[in-house]
């Protein structure tokens, strides 16, 4: 029995064995050409000139014989992930624990993104997880979760920081409400009493949030596949697996962000 990790096993199955499915007897592109097409599909999400087989792999017409039974078991286990339904994001999820977020700018963007995902949960579906597993099995690595922390910068227009002030008013029914208004006195050319400045992130975080979500979904999928396949293979023995859902936590570094509101 060959001892392999779950991710090594999946890479072998999807790049060397499952490409035999659907190849038929016709000769086509070389193995290298087939690999290049699979990589293009994985990285670009674009089909070049041939449809993938039932396992999401471009058939290799130079590969002879049938796929190994262990690889077929892997392919079927991956396909079965779609039938498990969607995954969920826990309350208070913090995908950037290594960053300091004294005033909640980062967590606010995380919560907005999570709310949008719950309304349209395509990125949490079983089908998406299947695509993740196949993609990164072919690429031989996991999702890239690395990202630079955005800076907090003053809310500005044309390079000039803005001032804000809270005011109160009444609606048509006489009910009082508060609203935020321009806090700079144009006549006196100075901030109004009680005016403040605000900060925002220098770059959007949605892409980074989704990348870290994909990493955690991928790790959860590997955990499921490890449990499903361990002890059920004829030629491969899968080594113990413990999901690492937050590798970025090991890179925790103290960083100081400017104050989110600066009073006049």
mmCIF file of C-alpha atoms in Angstrom:
data_model
loop_
_atom_site.group_PDB
_atom_site.id
_atom_site.type_symbol
_atom_site.label_atom_id
_atom_site.label_comp_id
_atom_site.label_asym_id
_atom_site.label_seq_id
_atom_site.Cartn_x
_atom_site.Cartn_y
_atom_site.Cartn_z
ATOM 1 C CA UNK A 1 0.000 0.000 0.000
ATOM 2 C CA UNK A 2 1.321 3.409 -0.948
ATOM 3 C CA UNK A 3 1.054 5.963 1.857
ATOM 4 C CA UNK A 4 -0.067 9.404 0.669
ATOM 5 C CA UNK A 5 -1.714 12.524 2.028
ATOM 6 C CA UNK A 6 -5.297 13.199 0.977
ATOM 7 C CA UNK A 7 -4.310 16.131 -1.253
ATOM 8 C CA UNK A 8 -1.489 14.145 -2.907
ATOM 9 C CA UNK A 9 -3.915 11.302 -3.523
ATOM 10 C CA UNK A 10 -6.461 13.611 -5.156
ATOM 11 C CA UNK A 11 -3.807 15.205 -7.366
ATOM 12 C CA UNK A 12 -2.730 11.750 -8.568
ATOM 13 C CA UNK A 13 -6.335 10.703 -9.200
ATOM 14 C CA UNK A 14 -7.339 13.816 -11.150
ATOM 15 C CA UNK A 15 -4.142 14.385 -13.139
ATOM 16 C CA UNK A 16 -2.994 10.834 -13.917
ATOM 17 C CA UNK A 17 -6.003 8.516 -13.779
ATOM 18 C CA UNK A 18 -9.372 10.204 -14.210
ATOM 19 C CA UNK A 19 -8.157 11.799 -17.444
ATOM 20 C CA UNK A 20 -8.520 8.286 -18.929
ATOM 21 C CA UNK A 21 -12.297 8.464 -18.536
ATOM 22 C CA UNK A 22 -13.929 9.423 -21.838
ATOM 23 C CA UNK A 23 -10.699 9.164 -23.828
ATOM 24 C CA UNK A 24 -12.056 6.384 -26.046
ATOM 25 C CA UNK A 25 -9.807 4.903 -28.709
ATOM 26 C CA UNK A 26 -9.089 8.066 -30.675
ATOM 27 C CA UNK A 27 -5.709 9.715 -30.467
ATOM 28 C CA UNK A 28 -5.655 13.350 -29.646
ATOM 29 C CA UNK A 29 -3.350 15.760 -27.865
ATOM 30 C CA UNK A 30 -0.279 14.616 -26.004
ATOM 31 C CA UNK A 31 -0.282 14.127 -22.256
ATOM 32 C CA UNK A 32 1.465 17.471 -21.861
ATOM 33 C CA UNK A 33 -1.163 19.106 -24.044
ATOM 34 C CA UNK A 34 -3.963 17.555 -22.017
ATOM 35 C CA UNK A 35 -2.337 18.752 -18.788
ATOM 36 C CA UNK A 36 -2.033 22.267 -20.177
ATOM 37 C CA UNK A 37 -5.723 22.274 -21.060
ATOM 38 C CA UNK A 38 -6.687 21.030 -17.595
ATOM 39 C CA UNK A 39 -4.560 23.730 -16.003
ATOM 40 C CA UNK A 40 -6.200 26.359 -18.180
ATOM 41 C CA UNK A 41 -9.645 25.164 -17.167
ATOM 42 C CA UNK A 42 -8.661 25.216 -13.497
ATOM 43 C CA UNK A 43 -6.988 28.608 -13.502
ATOM 44 C CA UNK A 44 -9.229 30.481 -15.916
ATOM 45 C CA UNK A 45 -12.513 28.657 -15.491
ATOM 46 C CA UNK A 46 -12.592 28.528 -19.290
ATOM 47 C CA UNK A 47 -12.964 25.517 -21.536
ATOM 48 C CA UNK A 48 -10.402 25.667 -24.329
ATOM 49 C CA UNK A 49 -11.489 23.234 -27.060
ATOM 50 C CA UNK A 50 -12.690 20.008 -25.452
ATOM 51 C CA UNK A 51 -15.361 19.179 -22.891
ATOM 52 C CA UNK A 52 -14.345 17.672 -19.541
ATOM 53 C CA UNK A 53 -15.525 14.207 -18.604
ATOM 54 C CA UNK A 54 -17.910 13.374 -15.773
ATOM 55 C CA UNK A 55 -15.186 14.063 -13.212
ATOM 56 C CA UNK A 56 -14.424 17.539 -14.525
ATOM 57 C CA UNK A 57 -11.166 16.450 -16.187
ATOM 58 C CA UNK A 58 -10.136 16.893 -19.821
ATOM 59 C CA UNK A 59 -9.740 13.376 -21.330
ATOM 60 C CA UNK A 60 -6.173 12.479 -22.307
ATOM 61 C CA UNK A 61 -6.357 10.591 -25.595
ATOM 62 C CA UNK A 62 -2.790 9.328 -25.211
ATOM 63 C CA UNK A 63 -3.502 7.667 -21.861
ATOM 64 C CA UNK A 64 -4.142 3.962 -22.251
ATOM 65 C CA UNK A 65 -6.275 1.614 -20.219
ATOM 66 C CA UNK A 66 -8.888 2.217 -17.579
ATOM 67 C CA UNK A 67 -8.475 4.527 -14.587
ATOM 68 C CA UNK A 68 -7.295 2.946 -11.352
ATOM 69 C CA UNK A 69 -10.138 1.828 -9.091
ATOM 70 C CA UNK A 70 -8.824 4.019 -6.265
ATOM 71 C CA UNK A 71 -8.958 7.067 -8.541
ATOM 72 C CA UNK A 72 -12.537 6.264 -9.534
ATOM 73 C CA UNK A 73 -13.420 6.004 -5.838
ATOM 74 C CA UNK A 74 -11.844 9.431 -5.311
ATOM 75 C CA UNK A 75 -13.747 10.931 -8.233
ATOM 76 C CA UNK A 76 -17.060 9.542 -7.009
ATOM 77 C CA UNK A 77 -16.417 10.776 -3.464
ATOM 78 C CA UNK A 78 -15.682 14.274 -4.774
ATOM 79 C CA UNK A 79 -18.826 14.285 -6.929
ATOM 80 C CA UNK A 80 -20.846 13.214 -3.879
ATOM 81 C CA UNK A 81 -19.893 16.456 -2.116
ATOM 82 C CA UNK A 82 -22.449 18.258 -4.284
ATOM 83 C CA UNK A 83 -25.238 16.143 -2.790
ATOM 84 C CA UNK A 84 -24.315 17.152 0.761
ATOM 85 C CA UNK A 85 -25.895 20.561 0.256
ATOM 86 C CA UNK A 86 -24.375 23.904 1.114
ATOM 87 C CA UNK A 87 -21.912 24.897 3.799
ATOM 88 C CA UNK A 88 -22.507 27.594 6.400
ATOM 89 C CA UNK A 89 -20.512 30.493 7.798
ATOM 90 C CA UNK A 90 -20.565 30.672 11.583
ATOM 91 C CA UNK A 91 -21.669 33.771 13.449
ATOM 92 C CA UNK A 92 -18.854 36.184 14.194
ATOM 93 C CA UNK A 93 -16.570 34.666 11.544
ATOM 94 C CA UNK A 94 -13.197 36.449 11.548
ATOM 95 C CA UNK A 95 -11.069 35.589 8.503
ATOM 96 C CA UNK A 96 -8.359 38.140 9.374
ATOM 97 C CA UNK A 97 -7.458 37.456 13.025
ATOM 98 C CA UNK A 98 -3.832 38.422 12.397
ATOM 99 C CA UNK A 99 -4.840 42.030 11.660
ATOM 100 C CA UNK A 100 -5.618 44.669 14.242
ATOM 101 C CA UNK A 101 -9.043 46.187 13.681
ATOM 102 C CA UNK A 102 -9.491 48.578 16.564
ATOM 103 C CA UNK A 103 -12.422 50.418 15.032
ATOM 104 C CA UNK A 104 -14.196 47.637 13.193
ATOM 105 C CA UNK A 105 -13.564 48.692 9.587
ATOM 106 C CA UNK A 106 -12.371 45.235 8.552
ATOM 107 C CA UNK A 107 -15.037 43.288 10.422
ATOM 108 C CA UNK A 108 -17.748 45.557 9.012
ATOM 109 C CA UNK A 109 -16.704 44.627 5.476
ATOM 110 C CA UNK A 110 -16.573 40.946 6.432
ATOM 111 C CA UNK A 111 -20.109 41.124 7.823
ATOM 112 C CA UNK A 112 -21.410 42.899 4.707
ATOM 113 C CA UNK A 113 -19.867 40.223 2.486
ATOM 114 C CA UNK A 114 -21.226 37.385 4.630
ATOM 115 C CA UNK A 115 -24.710 38.917 4.539
ATOM 116 C CA UNK A 116 -24.538 39.059 0.734
ATOM 117 C CA UNK A 117 -23.374 35.427 0.597
ATOM 118 C CA UNK A 118 -26.278 34.276 2.738
ATOM 119 C CA UNK A 119 -28.706 35.989 0.372
ATOM 120 C CA UNK A 120 -27.043 34.403 -2.668
ATOM 121 C CA UNK A 121 -25.082 31.401 -1.343
ATOM 122 C CA UNK A 122 -23.520 30.165 -4.605
ATOM 123 C CA UNK A 123 -20.041 30.388 -3.036
ATOM 124 C CA UNK A 124 -21.219 28.069 -0.233
ATOM 125 C CA UNK A 125 -22.916 25.436 -2.393
ATOM 126 C CA UNK A 126 -21.832 21.826 -2.690
ATOM 127 C CA UNK A 127 -21.264 22.340 -6.409
ATOM 128 C CA UNK A 128 -18.821 25.166 -5.673
ATOM 129 C CA UNK A 129 -16.950 22.943 -3.209
ATOM 130 C CA UNK A 130 -16.676 20.191 -5.844
ATOM 131 C CA UNK A 131 -15.184 22.727 -8.259
ATOM 132 C CA UNK A 132 -12.728 23.833 -5.572
ATOM 133 C CA UNK A 133 -11.536 20.289 -4.914
ATOM 134 C CA UNK A 134 -11.132 19.437 -8.610
ATOM 135 C CA UNK A 135 -9.409 22.731 -9.409
ATOM 136 C CA UNK A 136 -6.831 22.494 -6.647
ATOM 137 C CA UNK A 137 -6.272 18.775 -7.133
ATOM 138 C CA UNK A 138 -5.272 19.576 -10.722
ATOM 139 C CA UNK A 139 -3.141 22.549 -9.679
ATOM 140 C CA UNK A 140 -1.524 20.578 -6.858
ATOM 141 C CA UNK A 141 -2.041 23.277 -4.239
ATOM 142 C CA UNK A 142 -4.732 24.980 -2.214
ATOM 143 C CA UNK A 143 -6.456 28.361 -2.613
ATOM 144 C CA UNK A 144 -4.195 31.381 -2.185
ATOM 145 C CA UNK A 145 -5.236 33.111 1.031
ATOM 146 C CA UNK A 146 -2.347 35.593 1.294
ATOM 147 C CA UNK A 147 -3.274 39.279 1.205
ATOM 148 C CA UNK A 148 -1.775 42.565 2.340
ATOM 149 C CA UNK A 149 -3.688 44.400 5.036
ATOM 150 C CA UNK A 150 -5.327 47.535 3.612
ATOM 151 C CA UNK A 151 -4.619 50.812 5.342
ATOM 152 C CA UNK A 152 -7.197 53.032 6.965
ATOM 153 C CA UNK A 153 -7.370 56.366 5.180
ATOM 154 C CA UNK A 154 -9.446 59.501 5.592
ATOM 155 C CA UNK A 155 -12.648 59.704 3.584
ATOM 156 C CA UNK A 156 -11.707 62.281 0.961
ATOM 157 C CA UNK A 157 -12.835 63.912 -2.270
ATOM 158 C CA UNK A 158 -10.212 64.984 -4.799
ATOM 159 C CA UNK A 159 -7.524 64.358 -2.210
ATOM 160 C CA UNK A 160 -9.151 66.599 0.409
ATOM 161 C CA UNK A 161 -10.304 64.946 3.674
ATOM 162 C CA UNK A 162 -13.969 65.565 4.447
ATOM 163 C CA UNK A 163 -15.583 66.731 7.676
ATOM 164 C CA UNK A 164 -18.880 65.299 8.917
ATOM 165 C CA UNK A 165 -21.391 66.342 11.547
ATOM 166 C CA UNK A 166 -24.538 64.754 12.959
ATOM 167 C CA UNK A 167 -27.714 66.816 12.691
ATOM 168 C CA UNK A 168 -31.311 66.212 13.684
ATOM 169 C CA UNK A 169 -34.547 66.906 11.841
ATOM 170 C CA UNK A 170 -38.199 65.874 11.768
ATOM 171 C CA UNK A 171 -40.022 63.990 9.060
ATOM 172 C CA UNK A 172 -43.485 64.765 7.700
ATOM 173 C CA UNK A 173 -45.089 63.025 10.694
ATOM 174 C CA UNK A 174 -43.151 65.046 13.235
ATOM 175 C CA UNK A 175 -40.833 62.194 14.145
ATOM 176 C CA UNK A 176 -37.260 63.184 14.979
ATOM 177 C CA UNK A 177 -34.339 61.499 13.272
ATOM 178 C CA UNK A 178 -30.596 62.029 12.976
ATOM 179 C CA UNK A 179 -28.594 62.258 9.793
ATOM 180 C CA UNK A 180 -24.991 62.838 8.806
ATOM 181 C CA UNK A 181 -24.181 66.038 6.937
ATOM 182 C CA UNK A 182 -21.249 68.050 5.629
ATOM 183 C CA UNK A 183 -19.336 69.254 8.686
ATOM 184 C CA UNK A 184 -17.329 72.010 7.049
ATOM 185 C CA UNK A 185 -18.508 75.614 7.352
ATOM 186 C CA UNK A 186 -17.902 77.045 3.877
ATOM 187 C CA UNK A 187 -18.495 80.616 4.995
ATOM 188 C CA UNK A 188 -16.055 80.513 7.923
ATOM 189 C CA UNK A 189 -13.758 78.060 6.145
ATOM 190 C CA UNK A 190 -13.416 75.824 9.184
ATOM 191 C CA UNK A 191 -15.018 72.681 10.639
ATOM 192 C CA UNK A 192 -18.327 73.143 12.458
ATOM 193 C CA UNK A 193 -18.551 72.547 16.194
ATOM 194 C CA UNK A 194 -18.670 68.807 16.847
ATOM 195 C CA UNK A 195 -17.472 67.934 13.329
ATOM 196 C CA UNK A 196 -15.397 64.810 12.842
ATOM 197 C CA UNK A 197 -13.449 63.001 10.173
ATOM 198 C CA UNK A 198 -13.957 59.382 9.177
ATOM 199 C CA UNK A 199 -11.687 56.644 7.898
ATOM 200 C CA UNK A 200 -12.220 53.919 5.331
ATOM 201 C CA UNK A 201 -10.142 51.013 4.035
ATOM 202 C CA UNK A 202 -7.741 51.840 1.225
ATOM 203 C CA UNK A 203 -8.784 48.759 -0.772
ATOM 204 C CA UNK A 204 -11.863 46.506 -0.899
ATOM 205 C CA UNK A 205 -11.627 43.162 0.886
ATOM 206 C CA UNK A 206 -14.320 41.088 -0.832
ATOM 207 C CA UNK A 207 -11.843 39.125 -2.964
ATOM 208 C CA UNK A 208 -9.621 38.367 0.035
ATOM 209 C CA UNK A 209 -12.642 37.354 2.118
ATOM 210 C CA UNK A 210 -13.795 34.906 -0.562
ATOM 211 C CA UNK A 211 -10.262 33.500 -0.909
ATOM 212 C CA UNK A 212 -10.051 32.720 2.795
ATOM 213 C CA UNK A 213 -13.542 31.277 2.708
ATOM 214 C CA UNK A 214 -12.478 29.034 -0.192
ATOM 215 C CA UNK A 215 -9.468 27.838 1.805
ATOM 216 C CA UNK A 216 -11.673 26.838 4.730
ATOM 217 C CA UNK A 217 -14.236 25.170 2.465
ATOM 218 C CA UNK A 218 -11.412 23.252 0.769
ATOM 219 C CA UNK A 219 -10.053 22.084 4.118
ATOM 220 C CA UNK A 220 -13.526 20.966 5.218
ATOM 221 C CA UNK A 221 -13.942 19.078 1.940
ATOM 222 C CA UNK A 222 -10.583 17.331 2.416
ATOM 223 C CA UNK A 223 -11.675 16.299 5.906
ATOM 224 C CA UNK A 224 -14.884 14.772 4.515
ATOM 225 C CA UNK A 225 -13.033 13.002 1.699
ATOM 226 C CA UNK A 226 -10.415 11.672 4.106
ATOM 227 C CA UNK A 227 -13.152 10.130 6.247
ATOM 228 C CA UNK A 228 -14.982 8.726 3.205
ATOM 229 C CA UNK A 229 -11.923 7.170 1.548
ATOM 230 C CA UNK A 230 -9.707 6.026 4.417
ATOM 231 C CA UNK A 231 -9.532 2.235 4.638
ATOM 232 C CA UNK A 232 -11.568 1.767 1.452
ATOM 233 C CA UNK A 233 -8.806 1.828 -1.156
ATOM 234 C CA UNK A 234 -6.985 -1.116 -2.701
ATOM 235 C CA UNK A 235 -3.544 0.355 -3.385
ATOM 236 C CA UNK A 236 -3.323 3.581 -1.396
ATOM 237 C CA UNK A 237 -3.284 4.244 2.323
ATOM 238 C CA UNK A 238 -4.218 7.814 3.188
ATOM 239 C CA UNK A 239 -2.201 9.330 6.003
ATOM 240 C CA UNK A 240 -3.958 10.969 8.974
ATOM 241 C CA UNK A 241 -5.352 14.404 8.192
ATOM 242 C CA UNK A 242 -6.146 17.324 10.455
ATOM 243 C CA UNK A 243 -7.654 20.357 8.695
ATOM 244 C CA UNK A 244 -5.743 23.610 9.012
ATOM 245 C CA UNK A 245 -8.577 26.084 8.615
ATOM 246 C CA UNK A 246 -6.630 29.197 9.609
ATOM 247 C CA UNK A 247 -2.987 28.964 8.486
ATOM 248 C CA UNK A 248 -2.868 32.757 8.492
ATOM 249 C CA UNK A 249 -3.184 32.751 12.290
ATOM 250 C CA UNK A 250 0.447 31.618 12.450
ATOM 251 C CA UNK A 251 1.387 34.802 10.628
ATOM 252 C CA UNK A 252 -0.272 37.043 13.178
ATOM 253 C CA UNK A 253 1.525 40.361 13.240
ATOM 254 C CA UNK A 254 0.708 43.429 15.234
ATOM 255 C CA UNK A 255 -0.259 46.357 13.067
ATOM 256 C CA UNK A 256 -1.682 49.685 14.110
ATOM 257 C CA UNK A 257 -4.507 51.341 12.217
ATOM 258 C CA UNK A 258 -5.323 55.063 12.514
ATOM 259 C CA UNK A 259 -8.290 56.074 14.603
ATOM 260 C CA UNK A 260 -11.523 55.595 12.666
ATOM 261 C CA UNK A 261 -13.023 58.939 13.712
ATOM 262 C CA UNK A 262 -11.081 62.103 14.378
ATOM 263 C CA UNK A 263 -12.880 64.926 16.127
ATOM 264 C CA UNK A 264 -12.421 68.559 15.232
#
